[in-house]
Coordinates of C-alpha atoms in Angstrom, one line a residue:
M226 CA -47.4 3.4 -64.9
T227 CA -46.6 3.7 -68.7
P228 CA -44.3 6.6 -69.7
T229 CA -45.8 9.0 -72.2
P230 CA -44.0 9.2 -75.5
P231 CA -42.5 12.6 -76.4
T232 CA -44.2 15.0 -78.8
P233 CA -42.6 17.8 -80.9
D234 CA -44.4 20.6 -79.2
G235 CA -42.9 19.7 -75.8
S236 CA -46.3 19.2 -74.2
C237 CA -45.5 15.7 -73.1
A238 CA -42.3 17.0 -71.5
A239 CA -44.3 19.5 -69.4
E240 CA -46.8 16.8 -68.5
A241 CA -44.0 14.4 -67.5
H242 CA -42.4 17.0 -65.2
T243 CA -45.8 17.7 -63.6
A244 CA -46.3 14.0 -63.1
L245 CA -43.0 13.8 -61.3
R246 CA -44.4 15.8 -58.4
Q247 CA -46.5 12.8 -57.3
W248 CA -43.3 11.2 -55.8
H249 CA -41.9 11.8 -52.3
T250 CA -38.5 11.6 -54.0
W251 CA -39.3 14.6 -56.2
R252 CA -40.5 16.6 -53.3
E253 CA -37.5 15.7 -51.1
I254 CA -35.0 16.5 -53.8
H255 CA -36.6 19.9 -54.4
A256 CA -37.0 20.6 -50.6
Q257 CA -33.3 20.6 -50.0
P258 CA -32.7 24.4 -50.5
A259 CA -35.5 25.2 -48.0
V260 CA -34.3 22.5 -45.6
W261 CA -30.7 23.9 -45.5
R262 CA -32.0 27.5 -44.9
A263 CA -34.3 26.4 -42.1
W264 CA -31.6 24.1 -40.5
E265 CA -28.8 26.8 -40.4
P266 CA -30.0 28.7 -37.3
R267 CA -30.8 25.5 -35.4
L268 CA -27.5 24.0 -36.3
A269 CA -25.7 27.2 -35.3
Q270 CA -27.2 27.0 -31.9
Q271 CA -25.7 23.6 -31.3
L272 CA -22.4 24.1 -33.0
S273 CA -20.8 26.2 -30.2
A274 CA -21.0 23.5 -27.6
L275 CA -20.2 20.7 -30.0
Q276 CA -17.1 22.4 -31.4
A277 CA -15.9 23.2 -27.9
W278 CA -16.2 19.5 -27.0
L279 CA -14.3 18.6 -30.1
Q280 CA -11.5 21.1 -29.4
Q281 CA -11.2 20.1 -25.8
A282 CA -11.0 16.4 -26.6
R283 CA -8.2 16.8 -29.2
H284 CA -8.9 13.6 -30.9
A285 CA -5.9 11.9 -32.6
A286 CA -8.2 10.4 -35.2
V287 CA -11.7 10.9 -36.5
W288 CA -13.5 8.0 -38.2
F289 CA -16.5 8.7 -40.4
C290 CA -18.7 5.6 -40.4
G291 CA -21.8 4.6 -42.4
A292 CA -23.1 2.2 -44.9
G293 CA -24.0 2.9 -48.6
S294 CA -24.7 6.5 -49.1
S295 CA -23.8 7.3 -45.5
A296 CA -20.4 5.7 -46.1
F297 CA -19.9 8.0 -49.2
I298 CA -20.5 11.0 -47.0
G299 CA -17.5 9.9 -45.0
E300 CA -15.3 9.4 -48.1
A301 CA -16.0 12.9 -49.4
L302 CA -15.5 14.4 -45.9
A303 CA -12.2 12.6 -45.2
S304 CA -10.7 13.6 -48.5
H305 CA -11.7 17.3 -48.1
L306 CA -10.7 17.6 -44.4
N307 CA -7.4 15.9 -44.7
A308 CA -6.4 18.3 -47.5
R309 CA -7.5 21.2 -45.3
S310 CA -5.4 19.9 -42.4
A311 CA -2.3 19.2 -44.5
T312 CA 1.2 20.2 -43.3
P313 CA 2.5 23.7 -44.3
C314 CA 4.3 22.1 -47.2
G315 CA 0.9 20.9 -48.4
R316 CA 1.3 17.1 -47.9
A317 CA -1.3 15.4 -45.7
G318 CA 0.0 11.9 -46.2
A319 CA -0.7 8.8 -44.2
A320 CA 1.2 10.0 -41.2
T321 CA -0.8 13.2 -40.8
A322 CA -4.1 12.1 -42.1
R323 CA -6.4 12.6 -39.2
Y324 CA -9.7 11.8 -40.8
R325 CA -10.6 8.3 -42.1
A326 CA -13.7 7.0 -43.9
L327 CA -14.5 3.5 -42.5
A328 CA -17.6 1.8 -43.8
T329 CA -19.7 0.2 -41.1
T330 CA -20.1 -2.8 -43.4
D331 CA -16.3 -3.4 -43.1
L332 CA -16.2 -2.6 -39.3
V333 CA -19.0 -5.0 -38.4
A334 CA -17.6 -7.9 -40.5
Q335 CA -14.1 -7.5 -39.1
P336 CA -14.3 -5.6 -35.8
R337 CA -11.0 -6.7 -34.5
H338 CA -9.3 -5.7 -37.7
F339 CA -10.0 -2.1 -36.6
L340 CA -10.6 -2.1 -32.9
P341 CA -9.2 -1.4 -30.4
A342 CA -7.3 1.3 -32.4
D343 CA -3.6 1.8 -31.6
L344 CA -3.6 5.6 -31.6
P345 CA -1.4 8.3 -29.9
G346 CA -4.6 9.9 -28.5
P347 CA -8.4 9.7 -28.3
L348 CA -10.5 8.3 -31.1
L349 CA -13.8 9.9 -32.3
V350 CA -16.2 7.7 -34.2
V351 CA -18.8 9.7 -36.2
S352 CA -21.8 7.6 -37.3
F353 CA -24.1 8.7 -40.1
G354 CA -27.5 7.2 -40.5
R355 CA -30.7 8.3 -42.1
S356 CA -32.9 6.0 -40.0
G357 CA -30.2 5.2 -37.4
N358 CA -31.6 1.7 -37.3
S359 CA -29.8 -0.2 -40.1
S360 CA -28.2 -3.5 -39.2
E361 CA -24.7 -2.1 -39.6
S362 CA -25.4 1.0 -37.5
L363 CA -26.4 -1.3 -34.6
G364 CA -23.5 -3.7 -35.2
T365 CA -21.1 -0.7 -35.1
L366 CA -22.5 0.4 -31.7
D367 CA -22.1 -3.2 -30.5
A368 CA -18.5 -3.4 -31.6
L369 CA -17.6 0.0 -30.0
D370 CA -19.3 -1.1 -26.8
A371 CA -17.3 -4.3 -26.7
L372 CA -13.9 -3.2 -28.0
A373 CA -13.6 0.6 -27.7
P374 CA -15.8 1.8 -24.9
D375 CA -13.4 4.7 -24.3
A376 CA -13.8 6.1 -27.8
D377 CA -15.9 9.2 -28.1
R378 CA -18.9 9.2 -30.5
L379 CA -20.8 11.7 -32.5
H380 CA -24.1 10.5 -34.0
I381 CA -25.5 12.4 -37.0
T382 CA -28.9 11.1 -37.9
C383 CA -32.2 12.1 -39.5
N384 CA -34.5 10.0 -37.2
A385 CA -35.1 11.2 -33.7
A386 CA -36.6 7.8 -32.8
G387 CA -33.7 5.7 -34.2
A388 CA -31.0 3.9 -32.3
L389 CA -28.3 6.5 -33.2
A390 CA -30.5 9.2 -31.6
L391 CA -31.5 7.2 -28.5
R392 CA -29.0 4.5 -27.6
A393 CA -26.8 5.2 -24.6
V394 CA -23.1 4.3 -24.4
P395 CA -21.4 2.4 -21.6
G396 CA -18.5 4.9 -21.3
P397 CA -16.0 6.1 -20.4
G398 CA -16.1 7.6 -23.9
G399 CA -18.5 10.5 -24.4
L400 CA -21.4 10.8 -26.8
R401 CA -22.9 13.8 -28.6
T402 CA -25.9 13.5 -31.0
L403 CA -27.0 15.8 -33.8
V404 CA -30.5 15.1 -35.0
L405 CA -31.4 16.7 -38.3
P406 CA -34.8 18.1 -39.2
A407 CA -37.6 15.5 -39.6
Q408 CA -37.9 16.5 -43.3
T409 CA -34.5 14.9 -44.0
D410 CA -35.7 11.5 -43.0
D411 CA -36.6 10.8 -46.6
A412 CA -39.8 8.8 -47.2
G413 CA -38.5 7.8 -50.6
F414 CA -36.2 4.8 -51.1
A415 CA -33.2 6.9 -52.2
M416 CA -31.2 9.1 -49.8
T417 CA -31.4 12.6 -51.1
S418 CA -32.1 15.4 -48.5
S419 CA -30.6 13.1 -45.8
F420 CA -27.4 12.7 -47.8
T421 CA -26.8 16.4 -48.5
T422 CA -27.9 17.7 -45.1
M423 CA -25.8 15.2 -43.1
L424 CA -22.8 16.2 -45.3
L425 CA -23.3 19.9 -44.7
S426 CA -23.8 19.4 -41.0
A427 CA -20.6 17.4 -40.6
L428 CA -18.7 20.1 -42.6
A429 CA -20.0 22.7 -40.2
C430 CA -18.7 20.6 -37.3
F431 CA -15.2 19.8 -38.7
D432 CA -14.2 22.4 -41.3
T433 CA -12.3 25.0 -39.2
A434 CA -11.9 27.4 -42.1
P435 CA -15.2 27.5 -44.1
P436 CA -15.2 30.0 -47.1
Q437 CA -17.9 32.1 -45.3
P438 CA -19.7 32.2 -42.0
L439 CA -22.4 29.5 -41.8
A440 CA -25.2 32.1 -41.7
Q441 CA -24.1 33.3 -45.1
L442 CA -22.8 30.0 -46.6
L443 CA -25.8 27.7 -46.2
P444 CA -28.3 30.3 -47.7
R445 CA -25.9 30.9 -50.6
L446 CA -25.7 27.2 -51.2
A447 CA -29.4 26.9 -51.0
D448 CA -29.8 29.6 -53.6
A449 CA -27.3 27.8 -55.8
A450 CA -29.2 24.5 -55.4
A451 CA -32.5 26.1 -56.3
N452 CA -30.9 27.5 -59.5
V453 CA -29.5 24.0 -60.4
L454 CA -32.8 22.3 -59.7
Q455 CA -34.6 24.9 -61.8
A456 CA -32.3 24.3 -64.8
L457 CA -32.1 20.5 -64.7
P458 CA -35.5 19.7 -66.3
A459 CA -34.5 21.4 -69.5
W460 CA -31.3 19.4 -69.5
A461 CA -33.1 16.2 -68.8
D462 CA -35.4 16.8 -71.7
R463 CA -32.6 17.2 -74.3
P464 CA -32.7 14.4 -76.9
D465 CA -29.1 13.5 -76.2
Q466 CA -29.7 13.1 -72.5
G467 CA -32.2 10.2 -72.5
R468 CA -31.6 7.2 -70.2
P469 CA -28.4 5.4 -71.1
E470 CA -27.9 1.7 -70.8
R471 CA -24.7 2.4 -68.8
A472 CA -23.7 5.4 -66.7
V473 CA -20.3 6.2 -65.4
F474 CA -19.5 8.9 -62.8
L475 CA -15.9 10.1 -62.4
G476 CA -14.4 12.4 -59.8
S477 CA -11.1 13.3 -58.1
G478 CA -10.4 13.9 -54.4
P479 CA -13.6 14.6 -52.5
L480 CA -15.6 14.3 -55.7
L481 CA -14.7 10.6 -55.8
G482 CA -17.2 10.0 -52.9
I483 CA -19.8 12.0 -54.8
A484 CA -19.1 9.9 -57.9
R485 CA -19.8 6.8 -55.9
E486 CA -23.0 8.3 -54.5
S487 CA -24.1 9.4 -58.0
A488 CA -23.6 5.9 -59.5
L489 CA -25.5 4.4 -56.6
K490 CA -28.4 6.8 -57.1
V491 CA -28.9 5.8 -60.7
L492 CA -28.4 2.1 -60.0
E493 CA -31.0 2.2 -57.2
L494 CA -33.7 4.3 -58.8
S495 CA -33.5 2.4 -62.1
A496 CA -33.8 -0.8 -60.2
G497 CA -30.6 -2.0 -61.7
A498 CA -31.8 -1.4 -65.3
V499 CA -29.0 1.2 -65.8
A500 CA -25.6 -0.5 -65.1
T501 CA -23.4 2.0 -63.3
Q502 CA -19.7 2.4 -62.5
W503 CA -17.6 5.0 -60.6
D504 CA -13.9 5.8 -60.5
S505 CA -11.4 8.5 -60.1
T506 CA -10.6 10.5 -63.2
L507 CA -7.1 9.1 -63.7
G508 CA -7.9 5.6 -62.4
F509 CA -10.6 5.2 -65.0
R510 CA -8.1 4.5 -67.8
H511 CA -6.5 1.7 -65.9
G512 CA -8.9 -1.0 -66.9
P513 CA -12.4 0.3 -65.8
K514 CA -12.7 2.2 -69.0
A515 CA -13.5 -1.1 -70.7
F516 CA -17.0 -0.6 -69.4
V517 CA -17.7 2.1 -72.0
N518 CA -19.5 1.2 -75.2
A519 CA -21.7 2.9 -77.6
H520 CA -24.6 3.0 -75.1
T521 CA -22.7 4.5 -72.2
R522 CA -22.7 8.1 -70.9
V523 CA -19.7 9.2 -68.8
H524 CA -20.4 11.9 -66.3
V525 CA -17.3 13.8 -65.3
L526 CA -17.5 15.8 -62.0
V527 CA -15.1 18.6 -62.8
S528 CA -13.1 19.9 -59.9
A529 CA -12.9 23.6 -59.0
D530 CA -9.1 23.1 -58.5
P531 CA -7.4 24.3 -61.7
H532 CA -4.7 21.7 -61.6
T533 CA -7.1 18.8 -61.0
R534 CA -9.5 20.2 -63.6
R535 CA -7.0 19.6 -66.3
Y536 CA -7.1 15.9 -65.8
D537 CA -10.9 15.9 -65.6
L538 CA -11.3 17.7 -68.9
D539 CA -8.6 15.6 -70.5
V540 CA -10.5 12.4 -69.9
A541 CA -13.8 14.0 -71.0
Q542 CA -12.2 15.1 -74.3
E543 CA -10.6 11.6 -74.8
I544 CA -14.0 9.9 -74.5
R545 CA -15.7 12.4 -76.8
R546 CA -13.1 11.7 -79.5
Q547 CA -13.6 7.9 -79.1
F548 CA -17.3 7.7 -78.6
G549 CA -18.8 11.0 -79.7
A550 CA -19.9 14.2 -78.0
A551 CA -23.1 12.6 -76.6
A552 CA -21.1 10.1 -74.6
V553 CA -19.9 12.6 -72.1
C554 CA -21.5 15.1 -69.7
T555 CA -19.4 17.4 -67.6
I556 CA -20.7 18.9 -64.4
G557 CA -18.9 21.6 -62.5
P558 CA -17.8 25.3 -62.4
A559 CA -18.5 27.8 -65.1
A560 CA -14.8 28.5 -65.5
A561 CA -14.4 25.0 -67.0
Q562 CA -17.2 25.5 -69.5
C563 CA -19.1 22.5 -68.2
D564 CA -22.2 21.2 -69.8
V565 CA -24.0 21.5 -66.5
V566 CA -22.8 24.6 -64.6
L567 CA -22.9 24.6 -60.8
P568 CA -22.9 28.1 -59.1
T569 CA -20.5 28.5 -56.2
A570 CA -18.7 25.3 -57.2
E571 CA -15.4 27.0 -56.1
H572 CA -16.4 26.4 -52.5
A573 CA -14.4 23.2 -52.3
G574 CA -16.0 20.6 -50.0
W575 CA -19.1 22.7 -49.4
S576 CA -20.1 22.6 -53.1
L577 CA -20.1 18.8 -53.1
V578 CA -23.8 18.8 -52.3
L579 CA -24.5 20.7 -55.6
Y580 CA -22.8 17.9 -57.6
A581 CA -25.0 15.4 -55.8
L582 CA -28.1 17.1 -57.0
F583 CA -27.4 16.2 -60.6
A584 CA -27.5 12.5 -60.2
Q585 CA -30.5 12.7 -57.8
Y586 CA -32.5 14.5 -60.4
M587 CA -31.5 12.5 -63.4
A588 CA -31.9 9.2 -61.6
M589 CA -35.5 10.2 -60.5
H590 CA -36.3 11.4 -64.1
W591 CA -35.1 8.2 -65.7
S592 CA -36.9 6.0 -63.1
H593 CA -40.2 7.8 -63.7
A594 CA -39.7 7.5 -67.5
M595 CA -39.2 3.8 -67.1
G596 CA -42.6 3.5 -65.4
L597 CA -41.1 2.5 -62.1
N598 CA -42.4 3.5 -58.6
V599 CA -39.7 6.1 -58.0
D600 CA -40.3 5.9 -54.2
N601 CA -39.9 2.1 -54.2
P602 CA -38.3 0.8 -57.3
F603 CA -37.9 -2.7 -55.8
A604 CA -41.5 -3.8 -55.5
S605 CA -40.3 -7.4 -55.2
G606 CA -38.6 -6.5 -51.9
N607 CA -35.1 -7.3 -53.3
L608 CA -33.9 -4.1 -51.6
T609 CA -35.6 -2.1 -48.8
R610 CA -35.4 1.5 -47.7
V611 CA -33.8 0.6 -44.4
V612 CA -31.4 -2.4 -44.7
S613 CA -32.6 -5.2 -42.5
G614 CA -32.4 -9.0 -42.4
V615 CA -28.7 -9.0 -41.6
T616 CA -27.9 -11.4 -38.8
L617 CA -25.6 -9.7 -36.3
Y618 CA -23.3 -12.0 -34.5
P619 CA -21.7 -11.4 -31.1
V620 CA -18.4 -9.5 -31.3
P621 CA -15.7 -12.2 -30.9
A622 CA -13.9 -12.4 -27.6
D623 CA -10.1 -11.8 -27.6

């Protein structure tokens, strides 16, 4: 497919956006508001029993496990939830951090580095998986069976026919499974609806003080997402927002996980043609900023927290001074006068899904403009939608 060159009257832009609708990825990105609305009552029906189980078990630690995008869900969650469960003086710290993000790629490679876990109480392992059939998902289940059969498990997956949905456990640890709507099992290569809906579902399970009841919160987020998706085509068509050679995504706290996911989305859907990098807002200056050149765009995910926001805006202003205004794009709340404004971005961890929409859309837009198959950018088979081909070795004996 050859991209159509732009014309002054904007007709090509309209044609390009119409052409985007051919892709599963476009439809899955835009279906997210409707998916969240429809999922809310079904999720609410299951939450009561699930939360009662969690409260009764009183887990000493909760590990969020996944690979790639599924791992980044855990990173965002752990950062948000540890802050929510901080001590009264406001310090969560290593001693009181109950939630941990642990990539299955780490766990499978070194199972005895993590298991069995020396904890003062029960362990809960939460596994995220779009297909539930990736090599590392299976390897994690094997490691838990062999080394931590007493650990409780919660599987959150988008595929009712996958291993995370169907595989039994040897016990004595318990198992609960949350299978998301079939629409979230993205047909496209990139995780989009699966990422945001798994993140929201986990927040519903573990955030004990959401900003609103779920019946109000998910529809409100859906409305905000619809507004963002409606506004992004005009942003993508701006002359200064064409595909960069390099793209950086920066975020602090829970937004660091979203920055990683954003960088991955662009890298995946451009088939590696756009080199990407991610970092924390303050960490970026400590070496990684060397990545920035005249062909780089730095996307700063601006926090809703007023204190954190100062650092986000400082780094954005610094890069503008050094590389020009077009080198930076800020995404976040209206109060920060961001380039791309996210409604309801004040909702802490719950608004993380809105930040994710930006990179989903821009990555798809750039991929299409490059003439790639957006639903499968890797026609050579270098990468596949569900990771396979990984040899799983038996968990080593003690």
